[in-house]
Tab-separated table of C-alpha atoms and ligand atoms in Angstrom:
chain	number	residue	atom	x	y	z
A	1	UNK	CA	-28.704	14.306	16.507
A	2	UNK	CA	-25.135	14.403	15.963
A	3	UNK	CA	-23.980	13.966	13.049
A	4	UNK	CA	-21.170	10.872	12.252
A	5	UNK	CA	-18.686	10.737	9.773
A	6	UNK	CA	-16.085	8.211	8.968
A	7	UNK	CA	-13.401	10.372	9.985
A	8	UNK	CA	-12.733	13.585	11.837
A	9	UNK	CA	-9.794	15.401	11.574
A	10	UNK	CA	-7.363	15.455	14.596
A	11	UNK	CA	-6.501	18.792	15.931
A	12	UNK	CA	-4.436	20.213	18.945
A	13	UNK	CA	-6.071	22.851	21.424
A	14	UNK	CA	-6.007	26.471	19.872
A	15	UNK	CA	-3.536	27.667	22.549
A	16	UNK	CA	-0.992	24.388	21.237
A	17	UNK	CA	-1.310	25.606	17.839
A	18	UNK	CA	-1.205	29.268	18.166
A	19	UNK	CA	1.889	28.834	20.344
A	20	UNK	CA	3.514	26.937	18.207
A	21	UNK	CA	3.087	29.022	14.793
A	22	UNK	CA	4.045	32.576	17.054
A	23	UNK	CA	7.618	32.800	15.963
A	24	UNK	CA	6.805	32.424	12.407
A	25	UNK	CA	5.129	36.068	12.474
A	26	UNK	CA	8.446	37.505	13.895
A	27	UNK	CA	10.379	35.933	11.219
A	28	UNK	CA	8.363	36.194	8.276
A	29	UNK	CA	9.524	32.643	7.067
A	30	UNK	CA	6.043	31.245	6.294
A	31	UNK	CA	7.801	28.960	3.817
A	32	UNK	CA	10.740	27.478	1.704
A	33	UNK	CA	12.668	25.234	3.664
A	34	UNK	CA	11.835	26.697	7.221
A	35	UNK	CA	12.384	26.112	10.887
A	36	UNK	CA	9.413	24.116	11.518
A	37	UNK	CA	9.906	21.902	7.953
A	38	UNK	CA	13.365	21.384	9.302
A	39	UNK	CA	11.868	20.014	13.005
A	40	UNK	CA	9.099	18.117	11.463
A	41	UNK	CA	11.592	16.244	9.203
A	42	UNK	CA	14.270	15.495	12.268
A	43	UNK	CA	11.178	14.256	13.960
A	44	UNK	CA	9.647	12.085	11.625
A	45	UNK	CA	12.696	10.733	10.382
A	46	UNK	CA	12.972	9.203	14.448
A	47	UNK	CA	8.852	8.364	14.544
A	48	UNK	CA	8.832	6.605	11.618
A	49	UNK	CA	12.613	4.674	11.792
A	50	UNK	CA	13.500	5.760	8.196
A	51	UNK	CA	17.008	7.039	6.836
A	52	UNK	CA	15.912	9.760	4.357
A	53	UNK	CA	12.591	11.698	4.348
A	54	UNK	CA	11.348	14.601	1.930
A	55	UNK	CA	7.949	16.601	2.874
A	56	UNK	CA	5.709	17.692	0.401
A	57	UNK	CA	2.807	20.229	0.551
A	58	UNK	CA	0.178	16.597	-0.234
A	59	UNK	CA	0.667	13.447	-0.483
A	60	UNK	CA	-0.713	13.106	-4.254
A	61	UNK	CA	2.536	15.384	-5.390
A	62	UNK	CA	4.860	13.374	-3.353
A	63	UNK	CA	4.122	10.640	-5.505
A	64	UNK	CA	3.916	11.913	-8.836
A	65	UNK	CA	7.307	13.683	-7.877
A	66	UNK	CA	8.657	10.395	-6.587
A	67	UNK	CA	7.680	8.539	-9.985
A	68	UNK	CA	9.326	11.761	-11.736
A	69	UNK	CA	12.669	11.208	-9.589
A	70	UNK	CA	13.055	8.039	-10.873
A	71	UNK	CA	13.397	8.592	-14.620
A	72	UNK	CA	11.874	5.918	-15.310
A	73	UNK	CA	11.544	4.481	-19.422
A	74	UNK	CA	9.586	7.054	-21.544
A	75	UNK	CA	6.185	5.522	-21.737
A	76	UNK	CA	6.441	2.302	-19.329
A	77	UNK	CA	3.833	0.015	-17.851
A	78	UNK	CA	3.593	0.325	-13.792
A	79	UNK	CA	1.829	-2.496	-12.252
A	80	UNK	CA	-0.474	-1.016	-9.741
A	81	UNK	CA	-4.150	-1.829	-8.059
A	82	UNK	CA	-7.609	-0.646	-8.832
A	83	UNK	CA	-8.715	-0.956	-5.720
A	84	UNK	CA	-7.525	2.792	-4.120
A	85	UNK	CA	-7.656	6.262	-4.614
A	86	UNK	CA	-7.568	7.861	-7.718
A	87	UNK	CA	-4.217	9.543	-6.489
A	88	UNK	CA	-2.571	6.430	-7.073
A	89	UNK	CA	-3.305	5.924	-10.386
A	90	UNK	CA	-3.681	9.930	-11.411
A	91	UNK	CA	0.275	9.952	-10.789
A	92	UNK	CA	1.222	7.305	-12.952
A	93	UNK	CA	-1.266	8.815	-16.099
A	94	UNK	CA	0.458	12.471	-15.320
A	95	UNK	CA	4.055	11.139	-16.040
A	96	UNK	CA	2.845	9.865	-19.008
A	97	UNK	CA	3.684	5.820	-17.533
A	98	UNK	CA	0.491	3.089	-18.691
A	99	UNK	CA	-0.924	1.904	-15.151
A	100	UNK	CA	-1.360	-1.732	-15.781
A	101	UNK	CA	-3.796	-3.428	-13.394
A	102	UNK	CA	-3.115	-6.463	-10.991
A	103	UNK	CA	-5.951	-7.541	-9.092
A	104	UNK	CA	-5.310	-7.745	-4.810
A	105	UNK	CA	-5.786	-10.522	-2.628
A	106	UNK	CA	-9.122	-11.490	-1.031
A	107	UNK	CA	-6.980	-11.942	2.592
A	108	UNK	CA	-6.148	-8.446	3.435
A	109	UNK	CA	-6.942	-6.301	-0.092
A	110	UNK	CA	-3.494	-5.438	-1.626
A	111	UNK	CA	-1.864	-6.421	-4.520
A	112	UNK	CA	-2.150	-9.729	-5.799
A	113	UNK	CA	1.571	-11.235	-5.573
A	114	UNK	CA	1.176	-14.419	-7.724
A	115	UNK	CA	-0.687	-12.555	-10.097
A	116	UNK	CA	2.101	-9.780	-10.886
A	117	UNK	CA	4.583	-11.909	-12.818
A	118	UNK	CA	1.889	-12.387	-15.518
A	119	UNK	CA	1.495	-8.911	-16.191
A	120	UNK	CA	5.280	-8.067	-16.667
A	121	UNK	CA	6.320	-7.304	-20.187
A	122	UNK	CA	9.825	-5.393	-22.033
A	123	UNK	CA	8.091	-2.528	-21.025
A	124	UNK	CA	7.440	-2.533	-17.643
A	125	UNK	CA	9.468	-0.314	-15.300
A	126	UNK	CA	7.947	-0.287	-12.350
A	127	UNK	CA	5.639	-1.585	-9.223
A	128	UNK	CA	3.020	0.536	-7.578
A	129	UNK	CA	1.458	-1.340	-4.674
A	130	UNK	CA	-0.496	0.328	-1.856
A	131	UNK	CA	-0.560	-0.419	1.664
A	132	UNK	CA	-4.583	-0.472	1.153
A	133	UNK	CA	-6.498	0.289	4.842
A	134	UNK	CA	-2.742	0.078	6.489
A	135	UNK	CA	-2.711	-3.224	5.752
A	136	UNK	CA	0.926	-3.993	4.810
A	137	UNK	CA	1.354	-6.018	0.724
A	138	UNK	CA	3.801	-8.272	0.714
A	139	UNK	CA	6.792	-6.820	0.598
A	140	UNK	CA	10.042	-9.959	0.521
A	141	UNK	CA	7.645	-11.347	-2.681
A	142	UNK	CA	7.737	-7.935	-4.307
A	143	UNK	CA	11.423	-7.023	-3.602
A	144	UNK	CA	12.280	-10.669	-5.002
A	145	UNK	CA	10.055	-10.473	-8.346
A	146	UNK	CA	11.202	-6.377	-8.725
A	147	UNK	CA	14.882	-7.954	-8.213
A	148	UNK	CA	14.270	-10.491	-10.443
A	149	UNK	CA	13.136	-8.231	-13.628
A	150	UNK	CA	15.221	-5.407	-12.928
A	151	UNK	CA	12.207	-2.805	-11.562
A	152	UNK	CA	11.614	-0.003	-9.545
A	153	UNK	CA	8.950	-0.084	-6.635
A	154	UNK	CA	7.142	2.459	-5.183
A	155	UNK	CA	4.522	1.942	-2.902
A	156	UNK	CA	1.693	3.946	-1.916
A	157	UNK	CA	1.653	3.979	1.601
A	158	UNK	CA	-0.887	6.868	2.278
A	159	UNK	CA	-2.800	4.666	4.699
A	160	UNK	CA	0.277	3.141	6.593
A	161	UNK	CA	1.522	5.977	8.962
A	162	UNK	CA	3.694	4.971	11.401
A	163	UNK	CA	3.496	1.273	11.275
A	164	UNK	CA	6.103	-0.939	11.491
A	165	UNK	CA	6.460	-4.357	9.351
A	166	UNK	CA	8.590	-7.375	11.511
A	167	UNK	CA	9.448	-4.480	13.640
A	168	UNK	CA	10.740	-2.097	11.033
A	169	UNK	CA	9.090	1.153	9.758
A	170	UNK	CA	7.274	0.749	6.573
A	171	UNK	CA	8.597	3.429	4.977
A	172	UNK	CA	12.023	1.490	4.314
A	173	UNK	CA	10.436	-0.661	1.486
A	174	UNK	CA	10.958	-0.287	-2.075
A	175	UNK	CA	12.650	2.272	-3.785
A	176	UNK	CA	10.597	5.134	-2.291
A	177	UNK	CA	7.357	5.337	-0.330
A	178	UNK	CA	4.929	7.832	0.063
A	179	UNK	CA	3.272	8.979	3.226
A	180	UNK	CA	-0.497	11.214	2.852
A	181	UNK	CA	-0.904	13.569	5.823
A	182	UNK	CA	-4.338	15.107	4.105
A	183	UNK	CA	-6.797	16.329	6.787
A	184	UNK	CA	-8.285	12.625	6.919
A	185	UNK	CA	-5.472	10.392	7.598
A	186	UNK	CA	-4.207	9.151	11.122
A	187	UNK	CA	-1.574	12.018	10.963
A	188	UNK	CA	-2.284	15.121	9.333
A	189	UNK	CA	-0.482	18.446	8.494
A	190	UNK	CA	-4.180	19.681	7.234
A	191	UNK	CA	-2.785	18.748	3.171
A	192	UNK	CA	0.507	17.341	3.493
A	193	UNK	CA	2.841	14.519	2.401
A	194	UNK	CA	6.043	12.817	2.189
A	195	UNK	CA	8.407	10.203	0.707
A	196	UNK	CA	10.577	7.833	2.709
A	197	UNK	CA	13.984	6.296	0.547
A	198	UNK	CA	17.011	5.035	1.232
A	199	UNK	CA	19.208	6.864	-1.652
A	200	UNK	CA	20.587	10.023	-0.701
A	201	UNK	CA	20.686	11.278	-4.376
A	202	UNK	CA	16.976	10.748	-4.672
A	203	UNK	CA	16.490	13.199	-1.724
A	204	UNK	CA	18.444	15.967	-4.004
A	205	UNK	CA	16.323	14.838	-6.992
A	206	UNK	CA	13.096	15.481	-5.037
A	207	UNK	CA	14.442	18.440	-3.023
A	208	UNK	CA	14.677	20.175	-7.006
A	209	UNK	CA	11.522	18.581	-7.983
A	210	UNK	CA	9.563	20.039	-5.261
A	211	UNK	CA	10.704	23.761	-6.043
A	212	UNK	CA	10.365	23.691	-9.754
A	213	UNK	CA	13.271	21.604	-10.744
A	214	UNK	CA	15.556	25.073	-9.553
A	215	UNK	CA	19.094	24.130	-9.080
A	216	UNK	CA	20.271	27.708	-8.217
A	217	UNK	CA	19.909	30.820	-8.721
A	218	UNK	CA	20.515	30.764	-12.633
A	219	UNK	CA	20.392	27.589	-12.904
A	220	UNK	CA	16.899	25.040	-13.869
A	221	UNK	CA	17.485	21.549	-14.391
A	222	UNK	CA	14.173	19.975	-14.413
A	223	UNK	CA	10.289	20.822	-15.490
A	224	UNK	CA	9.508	20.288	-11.898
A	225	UNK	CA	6.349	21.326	-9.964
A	226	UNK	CA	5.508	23.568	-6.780
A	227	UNK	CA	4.932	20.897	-4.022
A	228	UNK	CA	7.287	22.343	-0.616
A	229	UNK	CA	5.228	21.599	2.484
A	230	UNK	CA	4.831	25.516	4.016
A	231	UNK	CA	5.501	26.412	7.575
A	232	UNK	CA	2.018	26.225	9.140
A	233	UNK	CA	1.500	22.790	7.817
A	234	UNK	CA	4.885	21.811	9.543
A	235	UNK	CA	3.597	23.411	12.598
A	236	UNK	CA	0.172	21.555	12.737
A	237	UNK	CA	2.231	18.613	12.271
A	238	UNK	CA	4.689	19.360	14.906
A	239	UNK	CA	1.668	19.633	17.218
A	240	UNK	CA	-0.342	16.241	15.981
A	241	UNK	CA	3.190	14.298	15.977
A	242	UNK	CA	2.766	15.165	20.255
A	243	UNK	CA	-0.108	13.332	20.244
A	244	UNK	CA	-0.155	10.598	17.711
A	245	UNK	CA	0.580	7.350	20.044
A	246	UNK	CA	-2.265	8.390	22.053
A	247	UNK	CA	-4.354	9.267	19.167
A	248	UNK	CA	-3.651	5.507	17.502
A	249	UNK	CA	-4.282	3.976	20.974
A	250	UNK	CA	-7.646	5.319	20.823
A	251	UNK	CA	-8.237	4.309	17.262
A	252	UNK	CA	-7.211	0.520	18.623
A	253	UNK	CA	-9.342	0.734	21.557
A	254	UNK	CA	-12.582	1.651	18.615
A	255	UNK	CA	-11.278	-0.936	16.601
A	256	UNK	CA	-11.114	-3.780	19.251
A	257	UNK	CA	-15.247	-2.992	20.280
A	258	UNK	CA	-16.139	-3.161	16.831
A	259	UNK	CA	-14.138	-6.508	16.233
A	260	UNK	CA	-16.015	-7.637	19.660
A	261	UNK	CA	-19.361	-6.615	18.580
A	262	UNK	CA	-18.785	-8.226	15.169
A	263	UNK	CA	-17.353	-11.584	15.624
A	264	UNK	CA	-19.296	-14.317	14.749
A	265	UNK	CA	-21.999	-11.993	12.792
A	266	UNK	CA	-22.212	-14.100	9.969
A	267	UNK	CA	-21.888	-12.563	6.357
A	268	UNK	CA	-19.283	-9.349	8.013
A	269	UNK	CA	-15.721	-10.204	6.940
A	270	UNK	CA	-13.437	-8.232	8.917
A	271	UNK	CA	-9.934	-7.110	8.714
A	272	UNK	CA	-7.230	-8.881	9.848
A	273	UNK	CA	-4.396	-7.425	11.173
A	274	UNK	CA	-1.394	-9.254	10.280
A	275	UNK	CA	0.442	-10.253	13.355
A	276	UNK	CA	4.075	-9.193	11.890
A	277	UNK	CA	2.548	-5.397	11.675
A	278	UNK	CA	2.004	-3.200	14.422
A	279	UNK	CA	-1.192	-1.414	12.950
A	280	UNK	CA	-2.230	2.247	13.259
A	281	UNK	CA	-6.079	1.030	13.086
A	282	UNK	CA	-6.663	3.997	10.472
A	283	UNK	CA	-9.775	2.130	8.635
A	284	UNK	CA	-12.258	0.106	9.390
A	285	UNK	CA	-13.489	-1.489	6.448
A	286	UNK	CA	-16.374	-4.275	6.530
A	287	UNK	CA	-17.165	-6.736	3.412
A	288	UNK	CA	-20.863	-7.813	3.360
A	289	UNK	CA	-21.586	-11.197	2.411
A	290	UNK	CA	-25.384	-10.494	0.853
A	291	UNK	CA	-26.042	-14.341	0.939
A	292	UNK	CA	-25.436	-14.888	4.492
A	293	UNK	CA	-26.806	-11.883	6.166
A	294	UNK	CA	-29.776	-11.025	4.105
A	295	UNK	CA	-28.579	-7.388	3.585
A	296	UNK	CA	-26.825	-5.514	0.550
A	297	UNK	CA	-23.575	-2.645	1.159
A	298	UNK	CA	-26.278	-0.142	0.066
A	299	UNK	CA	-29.169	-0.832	2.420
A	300	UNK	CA	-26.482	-0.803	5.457
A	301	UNK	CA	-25.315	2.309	4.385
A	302	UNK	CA	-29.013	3.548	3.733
A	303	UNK	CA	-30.054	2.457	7.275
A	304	UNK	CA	-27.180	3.972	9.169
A	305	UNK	CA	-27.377	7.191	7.507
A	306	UNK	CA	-31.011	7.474	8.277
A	307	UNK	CA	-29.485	7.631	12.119
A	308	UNK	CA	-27.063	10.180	10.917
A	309	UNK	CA	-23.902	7.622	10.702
A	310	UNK	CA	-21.979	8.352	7.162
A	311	UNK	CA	-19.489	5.415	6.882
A	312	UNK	CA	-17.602	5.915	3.139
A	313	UNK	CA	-17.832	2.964	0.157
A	314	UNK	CA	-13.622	3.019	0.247
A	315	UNK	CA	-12.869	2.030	-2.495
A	316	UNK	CA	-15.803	2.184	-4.385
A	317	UNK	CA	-16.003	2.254	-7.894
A	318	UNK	CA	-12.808	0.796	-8.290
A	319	UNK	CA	-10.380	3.064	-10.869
A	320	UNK	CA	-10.850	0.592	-13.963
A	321	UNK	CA	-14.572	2.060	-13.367
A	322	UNK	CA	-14.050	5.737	-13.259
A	323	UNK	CA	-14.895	7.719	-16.403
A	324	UNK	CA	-10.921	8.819	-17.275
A	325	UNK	CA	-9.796	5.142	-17.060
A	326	UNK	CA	-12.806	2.963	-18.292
A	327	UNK	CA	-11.694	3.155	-21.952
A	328	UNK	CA	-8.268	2.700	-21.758
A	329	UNK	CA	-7.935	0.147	-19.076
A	330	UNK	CA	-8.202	-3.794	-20.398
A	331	UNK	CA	-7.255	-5.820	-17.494
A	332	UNK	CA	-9.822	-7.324	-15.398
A	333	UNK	CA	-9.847	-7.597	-11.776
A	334	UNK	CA	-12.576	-10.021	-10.622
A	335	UNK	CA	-11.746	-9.910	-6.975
A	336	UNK	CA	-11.188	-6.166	-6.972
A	337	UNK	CA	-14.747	-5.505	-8.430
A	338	UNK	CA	-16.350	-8.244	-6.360
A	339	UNK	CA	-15.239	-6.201	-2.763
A	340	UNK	CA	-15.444	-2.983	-3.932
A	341	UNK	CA	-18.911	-3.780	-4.426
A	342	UNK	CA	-19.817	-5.207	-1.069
A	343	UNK	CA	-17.417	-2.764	1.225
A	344	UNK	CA	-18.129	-0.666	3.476
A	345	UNK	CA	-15.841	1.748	5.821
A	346	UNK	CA	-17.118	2.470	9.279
A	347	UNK	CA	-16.655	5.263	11.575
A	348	UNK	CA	-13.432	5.446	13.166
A	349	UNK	CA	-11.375	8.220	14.902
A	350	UNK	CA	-9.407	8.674	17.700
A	351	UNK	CA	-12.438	11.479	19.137
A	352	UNK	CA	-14.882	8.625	18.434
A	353	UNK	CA	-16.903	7.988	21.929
A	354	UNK	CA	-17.766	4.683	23.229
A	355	UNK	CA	-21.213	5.490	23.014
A	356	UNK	CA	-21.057	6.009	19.267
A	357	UNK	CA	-19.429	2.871	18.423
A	358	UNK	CA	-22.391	1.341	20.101
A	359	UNK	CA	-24.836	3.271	18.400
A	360	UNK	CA	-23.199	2.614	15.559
A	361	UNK	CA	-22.797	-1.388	16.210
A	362	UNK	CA	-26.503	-1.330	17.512
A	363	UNK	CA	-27.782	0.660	14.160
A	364	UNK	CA	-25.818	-2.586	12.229
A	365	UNK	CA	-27.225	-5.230	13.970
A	366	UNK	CA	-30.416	-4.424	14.943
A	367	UNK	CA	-30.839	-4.223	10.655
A	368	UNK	CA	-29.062	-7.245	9.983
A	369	UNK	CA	-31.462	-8.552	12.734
A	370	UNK	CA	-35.046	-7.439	10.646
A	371	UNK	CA	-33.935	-8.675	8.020
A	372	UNK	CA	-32.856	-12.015	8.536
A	373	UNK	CA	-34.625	-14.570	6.810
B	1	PLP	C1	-5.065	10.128	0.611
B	1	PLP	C2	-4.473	9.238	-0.415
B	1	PLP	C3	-3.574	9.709	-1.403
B	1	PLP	C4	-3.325	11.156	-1.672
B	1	PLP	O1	-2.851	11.884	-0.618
B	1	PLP	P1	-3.203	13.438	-0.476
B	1	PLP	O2	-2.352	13.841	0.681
B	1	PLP	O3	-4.672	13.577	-0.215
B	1	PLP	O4	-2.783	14.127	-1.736
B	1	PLP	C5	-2.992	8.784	-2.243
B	1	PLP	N1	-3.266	7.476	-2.163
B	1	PLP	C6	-4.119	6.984	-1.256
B	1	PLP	C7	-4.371	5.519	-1.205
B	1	PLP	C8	-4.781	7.851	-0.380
B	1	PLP	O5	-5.693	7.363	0.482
């Protein structure tokens, strides 16, 4: 039996790759700044309908750079979510900033906007909000409240590859944005990541950042870190960028028989797609209602993996939870905690075949079936 995870890893063929990576072993320049970083950046700069773009070798330096870049108050509070990756939160701790926790919205999962004002104090200096399953926060209410108290705004946008918001590319919000490419997300460079900004100057910042704060040859400004994207990366992203509307399209098509198998199952809460964003379907995450289906998150997940289906508890335990925050973190986040205890994340990838979507849906309700009281 084959074997499902909740993602798979989109490739080209050998030959597309192999061609594409040939020149590099005449010139020798297998990093620093290279031909294919140089394409990949023109290219995505167009894709994703941004001004200024920076690549970095992952997505978790991008951001810790991008906090860096911004100089932001020795020892500030950033208002950010619990419910993400540990990435999110590991980049604030490293630059020595005080993540301050705002719970999200029960609607669509990101940050709670009538909840952030509360949490502002002298030493705030900036907002961290994430783009949670693709699913855009929202952004006028943040750029008014970040106007209104003089604050910077960053937003995790690992998840939110190539979507637009009201017909504009995501990456155009806030200060700076950061874009994952790691093996798992919609696009990949196999590790790989970049920021999206509108300010010129920060694209010089970063550009030092990246390659150990170097100005020139004598010259180092900065503590900065090693973080340049390298040349085969740029190449397997050359080749997946070819792909990519196809790729989505098939992730829409998965998405669109789950929603059909699901609605009306009572006790599933689905996403919603917000109808000003053009989605790039790169989760699907399911909140179980244990009163009104009979079934806990763990015995789905228990049942489908006894058929070989490994769906992922994103974002489960939330970060307040994990061992390097639990002590130091004192804000609560009741709606947070509440869905990272009943989610689930299903399957979904654009090599996903109809067949396993219905094994999958079958697996679900066939359970919630039994056990119905
Ligand atoms: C994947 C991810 C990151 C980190 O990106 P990497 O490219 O894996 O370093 C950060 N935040 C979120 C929400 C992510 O899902």
């Amino acid at each position: 039996m084959n074997r499902i995870n909740v993602t798979k890893a989109t490739m080209p063929t050998f030959e597309e790759y192999t061609e594409e990576i040939k020149d590099l072993f005449e010139s020798h320049w297998i990093t620093n700044h290279g031909k294919k970083t140089i394409t990949l950046k023109k290219q995505l700069i167009e894709y994703m309908q941004v001004p200024e773009l920076a690549l970095f070798t992952n997505g978790h330096l991008a951001l810790e750079l991008s906090l860096q870049a911004l100089n932001l108050k020795k020892e500030g509070e950033v208002i950010t979510t619990p419910f993400t990756f540990a990435s999110t939160t590991h980049a604030i701790t490293r630059n020595h900033l005080t993540p301050v926790f705002c719970d999200i919205n029960e609607d669509n999962y990101t940050i709670d906007v009538d909840k952030i004002e509360d949490l502002i104090t002298d030493k705030t200096v900036a907002i961290l909000p994430v783009h949670v399953y693709g699913n855009i926060c929202d952004v006028e209410r943040i750029e008014e409240i970040a106007q209104k108290y003089d604050l910077k705004v960053v937003y995790d946008a690992a998840h939110a590859f190539g979507e637009t918001y009201k017909g504009r590319g995501v990456g155009i919000f806030g200060d700076i944005s950061m874009f994952s490419f790691h093996a798992t997300k919609v696009f990949n460079t196999i590790e790989g990541g970049a920021v999206c900004f509108h300010d010129p100057e920060i694209g010089g910042i970063l550009k030092r950042l990246k390659n150990f704060g170097i100005r020139d040859e004598e010259r180092v400004d900065w503590v900065g870190s090693n973080a340049k994207m390298n040349e085969f990366q740029a190449a397997m992203g050359i080749c997946n960028l070819k792909s990519i509307d196809s790729s989505i399209k098939s992730r829409k098509k998965i998405v669109e028989l789950y929603n059909r198998a699901f609605f009306g199952i009572k006790g599933l809460k689905l996403n919603v797609t917000s109808e000003d964003v053009v989605s790039n379907y790169s989760y699907y995450p399911v909140v179980i209602d244990e009163k009104a289906c009979g079934v806990t998150r763990n015995q789905l997940i228990k049942e489908l993996q006894k058929h070989n289906i490994f769906p992922r508890k994103y974002f489960y335990p939330l970060i307040n939870e994990l061992d390097c925050y639990r002590n130091s973190i004192k804000e609560e986040t009741p709606v947070a905690l509440n869905i990272s205890k009943r989610v689930l994340t299903l399957p979904l990838y654009s090599e996903l075949k109809e067949e396993e979507v219905s094994k999958i849906v079958n697996v679900i309700l066939d359970y919630l079936d039994s056990q119905e009281k």
